[in-house]
PDB file of C-alpha atoms in Angstrom:
ATOM      1  CA  MET A   1     136.959-147.563 102.432  1.00 54.00           C
ATOM      2  CA  PHE A   2     136.361-144.320 100.532  1.00 52.00           C
ATOM      3  CA  LYS A   3     139.898-143.105 101.258  1.00 64.00           C
ATOM      4  CA  THR A   4     141.368-146.422 100.096  1.00 68.00           C
ATOM      5  CA  ARG A   5     139.246-146.388  96.950  1.00 64.00           C
ATOM      6  CA  LEU A   6     140.238-142.772  96.211  1.00 59.00           C
ATOM      7  CA  ILE A   7     143.969-143.438  96.606  1.00 70.00           C
ATOM      8  CA  SER A   8     143.740-146.538  94.429  1.00 67.00           C
ATOM      9  CA  GLY A   9     141.838-144.572  91.809  1.00 67.00           C
ATOM     10  CA  ILE A  10     144.479-141.850  91.735  1.00 74.00           C
ATOM     11  CA  LEU A  11     147.233-144.451  91.335  1.00 79.00           C
ATOM     12  CA  LEU A  12     145.304-146.107  88.489  1.00 74.00           C
ATOM     13  CA  VAL A  13     145.003-142.787  86.678  1.00 72.00           C
ATOM     14  CA  ALA A  14     148.724-142.148  87.178  1.00 80.00           C
ATOM     15  CA  VAL A  15     149.617-145.562  85.734  1.00 80.00           C
ATOM     16  CA  ALA A  16     147.243-144.984  82.813  1.00 77.00           C
ATOM     17  CA  LEU A  17     148.863-141.608  82.104  1.00 79.00           C
ATOM     18  CA  VAL A  18     152.391-142.996  82.095  1.00 84.00           C
ATOM     19  CA  THR A  19     151.674-146.099  80.015  1.00 85.00           C
ATOM     20  CA  ILE A  20     149.343-144.535  77.451  1.00 83.00           C
ATOM     21  CA  ILE A  21     151.488-141.452  76.887  1.00 82.00           C
ATOM     22  CA  SER A  22     154.544-143.681  76.526  1.00 82.00           C
ATOM     23  CA  GLY A  23     152.796-146.076  74.158  1.00 78.00           C
ATOM     24  CA  SER A  24     154.912-148.635  72.286  1.00 84.00           C
ATOM     25  CA  TYR A  25     156.290-151.577  74.271  1.00 88.00           C
ATOM     26  CA  ILE A  26     155.449-149.989  77.659  1.00 91.00           C
ATOM     27  CA  LEU A  27     151.740-149.918  76.868  1.00 92.00           C
ATOM     28  CA  PHE A  28     152.003-153.303  75.170  1.00 93.00           C
ATOM     29  CA  CYS A  29     153.611-155.005  78.184  1.00 92.00           C
ATOM     30  CA  THR A  30     151.232-153.310  80.630  1.00 93.00           C
ATOM     31  CA  LEU A  31     148.148-154.422  78.708  1.00 94.00           C
ATOM     32  CA  LEU A  32     149.476-157.941  78.312  1.00 95.00           C
ATOM     33  CA  GLY A  33     150.103-158.163  82.057  1.00 94.00           C
ATOM     34  CA  ILE A  34     146.650-156.769  82.864  1.00 94.00           C
ATOM     35  CA  SER A  35     145.077-159.203  80.404  1.00 95.00           C
ATOM     36  CA  LEU A  36     146.787-162.240  81.931  1.00 95.00           C
ATOM     37  CA  ILE A  37     145.782-161.196  85.454  1.00 94.00           C
ATOM     38  CA  GLY A  38     142.214-160.548  84.309  1.00 94.00           C
ATOM     39  CA  MET A  39     142.087-163.951  82.623  1.00 96.00           C
ATOM     40  CA  GLN A  40     143.263-165.606  85.822  1.00 95.00           C
ATOM     41  CA  GLU A  41     140.531-163.820  87.805  1.00 94.00           C
ATOM     42  CA  LEU A  42     137.882-164.971  85.351  1.00 95.00           C
ATOM     43  CA  TYR A  43     139.239-168.531  85.324  1.00 95.00           C
ATOM     44  CA  LYS A  44     138.982-168.707  89.112  1.00 93.00           C
ATOM     45  CA  ALA A  45     135.371-167.523  88.905  1.00 91.00           C
ATOM     46  CA  MET A  46     134.469-169.898  86.054  1.00 92.00           C
ATOM     47  CA  GLY A  47     136.113-172.994  87.502  1.00 88.00           C
ATOM     48  CA  VAL A  48     138.879-173.267  84.909  1.00 90.00           C
ATOM     49  CA  ARG A  49     141.569-172.688  87.528  1.00 84.00           C
ATOM     50  CA  GLY A  50     141.776-174.768  90.701  1.00 76.00           C
ATOM     51  CA  GLU A  51     144.221-174.449  93.556  1.00 75.00           C
ATOM     52  CA  ARG A  52     147.177-174.568  91.174  1.00 81.00           C
ATOM     53  CA  PHE A  53     148.012-173.762  87.573  1.00 86.00           C
ATOM     54  CA  ASN A  54     146.877-176.400  85.104  1.00 91.00           C
ATOM     55  CA  SER A  55     147.705-177.162  81.498  1.00 94.00           C
ATOM     56  CA  LEU A  56     144.437-175.747  80.153  1.00 95.00           C
ATOM     57  CA  GLU A  57     145.027-172.458  81.918  1.00 95.00           C
ATOM     58  CA  ILE A  58     148.650-172.258  80.772  1.00 95.00           C
ATOM     59  CA  ALA A  59     147.575-172.998  77.180  1.00 95.00           C
ATOM     60  CA  SER A  60     145.124-170.091  77.399  1.00 96.00           C
ATOM     61  CA  TYR A  61     147.841-167.713  78.574  1.00 96.00           C
ATOM     62  CA  LEU A  62     150.123-168.910  75.789  1.00 95.00           C
ATOM     63  CA  SER A  63     147.376-168.284  73.249  1.00 94.00           C
ATOM     64  CA  ALA A  64     146.869-164.752  74.582  1.00 95.00           C
ATOM     65  CA  VAL A  65     150.609-164.039  74.392  1.00 95.00           C
ATOM     66  CA  LEU A  66     150.770-165.298  70.802  1.00 92.00           C
ATOM     67  CA  TYR A  67     147.822-163.099  69.862  1.00 94.00           C
ATOM     68  CA  TYR A  68     149.461-160.038  71.418  1.00 94.00           C
ATOM     69  CA  LEU A  69     152.732-160.763  69.623  1.00 91.00           C
ATOM     70  CA  THR A  70     150.959-160.665  66.254  1.00 90.00           C
ATOM     71  CA  LEU A  71     149.789-157.165  67.115  1.00 90.00           C
ATOM     72  CA  TYR A  72     153.137-155.945  68.409  1.00 88.00           C
ATOM     73  CA  LEU A  73     154.966-157.230  65.352  1.00 86.00           C
ATOM     74  CA  GLY A  74     152.558-155.341  63.107  1.00 79.00           C
ATOM     75  CA  PHE A  75     150.617-158.349  61.828  1.00 78.00           C
ATOM     76  CA  GLU A  76     147.199-157.040  62.858  1.00 78.00           C
ATOM     77  CA  GLU A  77     145.591-158.607  59.783  1.00 77.00           C
ATOM     78  CA  TYR A  78     146.637-162.002  61.160  1.00 78.00           C
ATOM     79  CA  GLY A  79     144.962-161.423  64.511  1.00 81.00           C
ATOM     80  CA  PHE A  80     142.040-163.643  63.563  1.00 84.00           C
ATOM     81  CA  MET A  81     144.483-166.378  62.626  1.00 86.00           C
ATOM     82  CA  GLY A  82     145.951-166.007  66.109  1.00 85.00           C
ATOM     83  CA  LEU A  83     142.516-166.620  67.610  1.00 89.00           C
ATOM     84  CA  ILE A  84     142.072-169.776  65.544  1.00 91.00           C
ATOM     85  CA  LEU A  85     145.512-170.961  66.629  1.00 91.00           C
ATOM     86  CA  GLY A  86     144.527-170.317  70.245  1.00 92.00           C
ATOM     87  CA  LEU A  87     141.449-172.500  69.839  1.00 94.00           C
ATOM     88  CA  VAL A  88     143.549-175.264  68.288  1.00 95.00           C
ATOM     89  CA  ILE A  89     145.981-175.124  71.230  1.00 95.00           C
ATOM     90  CA  LEU A  90     143.139-175.406  73.754  1.00 95.00           C
ATOM     91  CA  MET A  91     141.551-178.285  71.885  1.00 96.00           C
ATOM     92  CA  PHE A  92     144.943-180.000  71.739  1.00 96.00           C
ATOM     93  CA  VAL A  93     145.118-179.880  75.537  1.00 96.00           C
ATOM     94  CA  TYR A  94     141.492-180.983  75.829  1.00 96.00           C
ATOM     95  CA  VAL A  95     141.987-184.003  73.574  1.00 96.00           C
ATOM     96  CA  PHE A  96     145.327-185.253  74.839  1.00 95.00           C
ATOM     97  CA  CYS A  97     144.497-184.697  78.510  1.00 93.00           C
ATOM     98  CA  TYR A  98     141.042-186.265  78.195  1.00 94.00           C
ATOM     99  CA  PRO A  99     139.063-186.742  80.434  1.00 93.00           C
ATOM    100  CA  LYS A 100     140.843-184.320  82.783  1.00 93.00           C
ATOM    101  CA  TYR A 101     138.893-181.291  81.530  1.00 94.00           C
ATOM    102  CA  ARG A 102     135.224-180.854  80.747  1.00 94.00           C
ATOM    103  CA  ALA A 103     133.993-179.245  77.526  1.00 94.00           C
ATOM    104  CA  GLU A 104     132.526-176.278  79.435  1.00 94.00           C
ATOM    105  CA  GLN A 105     135.939-175.578  80.978  1.00 95.00           C
ATOM    106  CA  VAL A 106     137.524-175.434  77.538  1.00 95.00           C
ATOM    107  CA  MET A 107     134.794-173.100  76.297  1.00 96.00           C
ATOM    108  CA  ALA A 108     135.208-170.895  79.389  1.00 95.00           C
ATOM    109  CA  ALA A 109     138.976-170.808  78.802  1.00 96.00           C
ATOM    110  CA  TYR A 110     138.563-169.665  75.199  1.00 96.00           C
ATOM    111  CA  PHE A 111     135.867-167.180  76.193  1.00 96.00           C
ATOM    112  CA  GLY A 112     138.251-165.730  78.773  1.00 95.00           C
ATOM    113  CA  MET A 113     140.914-165.134  76.152  1.00 95.00           C
ATOM    114  CA  ILE A 114     138.456-163.288  73.881  1.00 95.00           C
ATOM    115  CA  TYR A 115     136.604-161.449  76.643  1.00 96.00           C
ATOM    116  CA  VAL A 116     139.697-160.171  78.446  1.00 96.00           C
ATOM    117  CA  ALA A 117     142.870-160.335  76.332  1.00 96.00           C
ATOM    118  CA  VAL A 118     141.459-159.638  72.866  1.00 95.00           C
ATOM    119  CA  MET A 119     139.018-156.940  73.959  1.00 96.00           C
ATOM    120  CA  LEU A 120     141.645-155.090  76.023  1.00 96.00           C
ATOM    121  CA  SER A 121     144.137-155.275  73.149  1.00 96.00           C
ATOM    122  CA  PHE A 122     142.045-152.653  71.361  1.00 96.00           C
ATOM    123  CA  ILE A 123     143.474-150.067  73.750  1.00 95.00           C
ATOM    124  CA  TYR A 124     146.852-150.748  72.158  1.00 95.00           C
ATOM    125  CA  LEU A 125     145.358-150.742  68.649  1.00 94.00           C
ATOM    126  CA  THR A 126     143.566-147.446  69.296  1.00 95.00           C
ATOM    127  CA  ARG A 127     146.778-145.877  70.583  1.00 94.00           C
ATOM    128  CA  ASN A 128     148.456-146.846  67.297  1.00 92.00           C
ATOM    129  CA  LEU A 129     145.901-145.053  65.111  1.00 92.00           C
ATOM    130  CA  PRO A 130     147.021-141.809  63.367  1.00 89.00           C
ATOM    131  CA  ASP A 131     145.261-139.709  66.033  1.00 89.00           C
ATOM    132  CA  GLY A 132     145.555-142.463  68.600  1.00 90.00           C
ATOM    133  CA  HIS A 133     147.423-140.388  71.170  1.00 91.00           C
ATOM    134  CA  PHE A 134     144.141-138.452  71.556  1.00 92.00           C
ATOM    135  CA  ALA A 135     141.526-141.071  70.640  1.00 93.00           C
ATOM    136  CA  VAL A 136     142.770-143.667  73.134  1.00 94.00           C
ATOM    137  CA  TRP A 137     141.721-141.452  76.029  1.00 94.00           C
ATOM    138  CA  LEU A 138     138.103-141.654  74.851  1.00 94.00           C
ATOM    139  CA  ILE A 139     138.050-145.272  76.027  1.00 95.00           C
ATOM    140  CA  PHE A 140     138.562-144.166  79.609  1.00 92.00           C
ATOM    141  CA  ILE A 141     136.593-140.933  79.361  1.00 91.00           C
ATOM    142  CA  CYS A 142     133.434-142.698  78.219  1.00 90.00           C
ATOM    143  CA  SER A 143     133.922-145.671  80.578  1.00 90.00           C
ATOM    144  CA  TRP A 144     134.998-144.125  83.839  1.00 86.00           C
ATOM    145  CA  GLY A 145     133.387-140.772  83.036  1.00 87.00           C
ATOM    146  CA  CYS A 146     130.042-142.414  82.373  1.00 88.00           C
ATOM    147  CA  ASP A 147     130.342-144.451  85.573  1.00 87.00           C
ATOM    148  CA  THR A 148     131.051-141.359  87.681  1.00 86.00           C
ATOM    149  CA  CYS A 149     128.343-139.189  86.089  1.00 89.00           C
ATOM    150  CA  ALA A 150     125.778-141.994  86.264  1.00 88.00           C
ATOM    151  CA  TYR A 151     126.544-142.507  89.957  1.00 85.00           C
ATOM    152  CA  CYS A 152     126.152-138.793  90.763  1.00 88.00           C
ATOM    153  CA  VAL A 153     122.939-138.314  88.768  1.00 89.00           C
ATOM    154  CA  GLY A 154     121.494-141.575  90.086  1.00 86.00           C
ATOM    155  CA  MET A 155     122.165-140.553  93.671  1.00 86.00           C
ATOM    156  CA  LEU A 156     120.491-137.179  93.127  1.00 86.00           C
ATOM    157  CA  ILE A 157     117.411-137.950  91.031  1.00 87.00           C
ATOM    158  CA  GLY A 158     117.437-141.689  90.355  1.00 77.00           C
ATOM    159  CA  ARG A 159     113.923-143.141  90.637  1.00 82.00           C
ATOM    160  CA  HIS A 160     113.392-145.778  87.948  1.00 82.00           C
ATOM    161  CA  LYS A 161     115.439-148.973  88.192  1.00 87.00           C
ATOM    162  CA  MET A 162     117.299-149.913  85.029  1.00 85.00           C
ATOM    163  CA  ALA A 163     118.061-153.549  85.912  1.00 82.00           C
ATOM    164  CA  PRO A 164     116.329-154.211  89.236  1.00 82.00           C
ATOM    165  CA  VAL A 165     117.290-157.879  89.522  1.00 82.00           C
ATOM    166  CA  LEU A 166     120.867-157.640  88.286  1.00 82.00           C
ATOM    167  CA  SER A 167     121.887-154.244  89.676  1.00 82.00           C
ATOM    168  CA  PRO A 168     119.223-152.644  91.909  1.00 81.00           C
ATOM    169  CA  LYS A 169     121.221-149.443  92.511  1.00 82.00           C
ATOM    170  CA  LYS A 170     121.426-148.450  88.831  1.00 87.00           C
ATOM    171  CA  SER A 171     118.674-146.172  87.562  1.00 88.00           C
ATOM    172  CA  VAL A 172     117.432-145.004  84.170  1.00 89.00           C
ATOM    173  CA  GLU A 173     118.072-141.411  85.196  1.00 90.00           C
ATOM    174  CA  GLY A 174     121.628-142.316  86.137  1.00 90.00           C
ATOM    175  CA  ALA A 175     122.155-144.016  82.778  1.00 91.00           C
ATOM    176  CA  VAL A 176     120.948-140.943  80.894  1.00 91.00           C
ATOM    177  CA  GLY A 177     123.161-138.732  83.046  1.00 92.00           C
ATOM    178  CA  GLY A 178     126.113-141.024  82.421  1.00 92.00           C
ATOM    179  CA  VAL A 179     125.719-140.894  78.644  1.00 93.00           C
ATOM    180  CA  ALA A 180     125.194-137.127  78.651  1.00 93.00           C
ATOM    181  CA  GLY A 181     128.144-136.594  80.980  1.00 93.00           C
ATOM    182  CA  ALA A 182     130.433-138.777  78.877  1.00 93.00           C
ATOM    183  CA  ALA A 183     129.380-136.935  75.707  1.00 94.00           C
ATOM    184  CA  LEU A 184     130.068-133.576  77.358  1.00 95.00           C
ATOM    185  CA  LEU A 185     133.484-134.719  78.596  1.00 94.00           C
ATOM    186  CA  GLY A 186     134.274-136.026  75.121  1.00 93.00           C
ATOM    187  CA  ALA A 187     133.258-132.728  73.518  1.00 94.00           C
ATOM    188  CA  VAL A 188     135.424-130.706  75.901  1.00 95.00           C
ATOM    189  CA  PHE A 189     138.360-133.070  75.428  1.00 94.00           C
ATOM    190  CA  GLY A 190     137.970-133.010  71.644  1.00 92.00           C
ATOM    191  CA  ALA A 191     137.754-129.228  71.525  1.00 93.00           C
ATOM    192  CA  LEU A 192     140.864-128.784  73.669  1.00 92.00           C
ATOM    193  CA  THR A 193     143.015-131.396  71.915  1.00 90.00           C
ATOM    194  CA  ALA A 194     142.213-132.630  68.419  1.00 83.00           C
ATOM    195  CA  GLY A 195     139.680-129.971  67.448  1.00 86.00           C
ATOM    196  CA  LYS A 196     136.999-132.634  67.041  1.00 87.00           C
ATOM    197  CA  ALA A 197     134.341-131.679  69.560  1.00 92.00           C
ATOM    198  CA  TRP A 198     131.257-133.211  67.950  1.00 92.00           C
ATOM    199  CA  GLU A 199     133.059-136.329  66.723  1.00 92.00           C
ATOM    200  CA  TYR A 200     134.465-137.091  70.178  1.00 93.00           C
ATOM    201  CA  ALA A 201     131.103-136.274  71.803  1.00 94.00           C
ATOM    202  CA  LEU A 202     129.362-138.783  69.526  1.00 94.00           C
ATOM    203  CA  ILE A 203     132.024-141.425  70.095  1.00 94.00           C
ATOM    204  CA  CYS A 204     131.811-141.002  73.878  1.00 94.00           C
ATOM    205  CA  ALA A 205     128.011-141.129  73.877  1.00 94.00           C
ATOM    206  CA  VAL A 206     127.979-144.436  71.988  1.00 94.00           C
ATOM    207  CA  GLY A 207     130.885-145.742  74.055  1.00 94.00           C
ATOM    208  CA  ALA A 208     129.069-144.847  77.278  1.00 94.00           C
ATOM    209  CA  LEU A 209     126.053-146.918  76.244  1.00 93.00           C
ATOM    210  CA  ILE A 210     128.288-149.890  75.512  1.00 94.00           C
ATOM    211  CA  SER A 211     130.236-149.409  78.752  1.00 93.00           C
ATOM    212  CA  MET A 212     127.050-149.886  80.776  1.00 92.00           C
ATOM    213  CA  VAL A 213     126.460-153.203  79.026  1.00 92.00           C
ATOM    214  CA  GLY A 214     130.005-154.235  79.925  1.00 91.00           C
ATOM    215  CA  ASP A 215     129.476-153.255  83.552  1.00 90.00           C
ATOM    216  CA  LEU A 216     126.229-155.218  83.782  1.00 91.00           C
ATOM    217  CA  ALA A 217     127.714-158.214  81.951  1.00 92.00           C
ATOM    218  CA  ALA A 218     130.528-158.461  84.507  1.00 90.00           C
ATOM    219  CA  SER A 219     127.967-158.186  87.313  1.00 89.00           C
ATOM    220  CA  ALA A 220     125.872-160.948  85.748  1.00 91.00           C
ATOM    221  CA  ILE A 221     128.854-163.317  85.673  1.00 91.00           C
ATOM    222  CA  LYS A 222     129.623-162.568  89.328  1.00 90.00           C
ATOM    223  CA  ARG A 223     126.026-163.204  90.342  1.00 89.00           C
ATOM    224  CA  ASN A 224     125.943-166.453  88.378  1.00 90.00           C
ATOM    225  CA  ARG A 225     129.114-167.598  90.142  1.00 90.00           C
ATOM    226  CA  ASP A 226     128.004-166.179  93.529  1.00 88.00           C
ATOM    227  CA  ILE A 227     131.055-163.974  94.117  1.00 89.00           C
ATOM    228  CA  LYS A 228     131.296-160.340  95.219  1.00 85.00           C
ATOM    229  CA  ASP A 229     134.539-159.350  93.495  1.00 86.00           C
ATOM    230  CA  TYR A 230     136.792-160.964  90.912  1.00 90.00           C
ATOM    231  CA  GLY A 231     139.886-160.324  92.996  1.00 82.00           C
ATOM    232  CA  LYS A 232     141.622-158.130  95.578  1.00 82.00           C
ATOM    233  CA  LEU A 233     144.478-156.701  93.540  1.00 79.00           C
ATOM    234  CA  ILE A 234     143.208-153.090  93.629  1.00 75.00           C
ATOM    235  CA  PRO A 235     142.300-152.012  97.197  1.00 72.00           C
ATOM    236  CA  GLY A 236     138.799-150.595  97.367  1.00 68.00           C
ATOM    237  CA  HIS A 237     137.971-151.661  93.817  1.00 71.00           C
ATOM    238  CA  GLY A 238     138.471-155.429  93.710  1.00 80.00           C
ATOM    239  CA  GLY A 239     140.268-157.127  90.863  1.00 87.00           C
ATOM    240  CA  ILE A 240     141.272-156.117  87.367  1.00 90.00           C
ATOM    241  CA  LEU A 241     137.907-157.168  85.966  1.00 91.00           C
ATOM    242  CA  ASP A 242     136.047-155.194  88.632  1.00 88.00           C
ATOM    243  CA  ARG A 243     137.780-151.985  87.507  1.00 85.00           C
ATOM    244  CA  PHE A 244     138.062-152.672  83.769  1.00 89.00           C
ATOM    245  CA  ASP A 245     134.668-154.332  83.202  1.00 89.00           C
ATOM    246  CA  SER A 246     133.294-151.396  81.194  1.00 90.00           C
ATOM    247  CA  VAL A 247     136.637-150.655  79.493  1.00 93.00           C
ATOM    248  CA  ILE A 248     136.664-154.208  78.108  1.00 94.00           C
ATOM    249  CA  PHE A 249     133.509-153.546  76.090  1.00 93.00           C
ATOM    250  CA  THR A 250     134.291-149.945  75.257  1.00 95.00           C
ATOM    251  CA  ALA A 251     137.792-150.387  73.811  1.00 96.00           C
ATOM    252  CA  PRO A 252     136.787-152.189  70.554  1.00 95.00           C
ATOM    253  CA  ILE A 253     133.876-149.797  69.966  1.00 94.00           C
ATOM    254  CA  ILE A 254     136.060-146.714  70.366  1.00 95.00           C
ATOM    255  CA  TYR A 255     138.679-148.223  68.061  1.00 95.00           C
ATOM    256  CA  TYR A 256     136.244-148.721  65.180  1.00 94.00           C
ATOM    257  CA  LEU A 257     134.385-145.454  65.731  1.00 92.00           C
ATOM    258  CA  ALA A 258     137.680-143.560  65.796  1.00 90.00           C
ATOM    259  CA  ARG A 259     138.701-145.229  62.528  1.00 88.00           C
ATOM    260  CA  PHE A 260     135.441-144.472  60.745  1.00 85.00           C
ATOM    261  CA  LEU A 261     134.839-140.966  62.141  1.00 76.00           C
TER     262      LEU A 261
END
């Protein structure tokens, strides 16, 4: 299992390197594909998707694609309008297919679009910032870096449980180590690239705190739905949402912090 997880992790890093360095339509298409797969995983868990595709699910994917197109075409200021249009499309399906779908399915479908597609789109938006070719890496440094550092510190000195019911293996000591480790990685990265050691350290520290919330939020949904993993796409890791759960929350935070700092 460890060997499989390690190989998958290396491949993920390689894909991230190629797509993020390339940017433009390569990153755009990759993120859109990841978003649609992640939405499908969530819809299976939330009961929106059954054995086959349905009109509510397809409408959600269409809404996500329309939202992404507004970003790619440079109409970022109309992104909110895209979200409203997505809601209208879902309600159209809900009304004219009534009573095929329940209200909670429609709400779960719209939540999935926001939670997965919109949140992940901030990777693309961060990459397009003036210093985005550097800043975009902070999303992964503070997410995956925090996760790795928290795991190592927790294994060594973890004593106090952070969320004993939701995630018994996570400790307060591990959380502190994760934030400190992410900040240190950010400082080193900033010093070696953009010459912004303290700015990147601060961004990564805040991002690391948010990433832990994202990790626990994804775990809470899985426990509520009584599933172990969201999918099996990535051997040793699970599905897209199992690997990108913290990135989903971190991406918007890094985008705004990078803009303001």
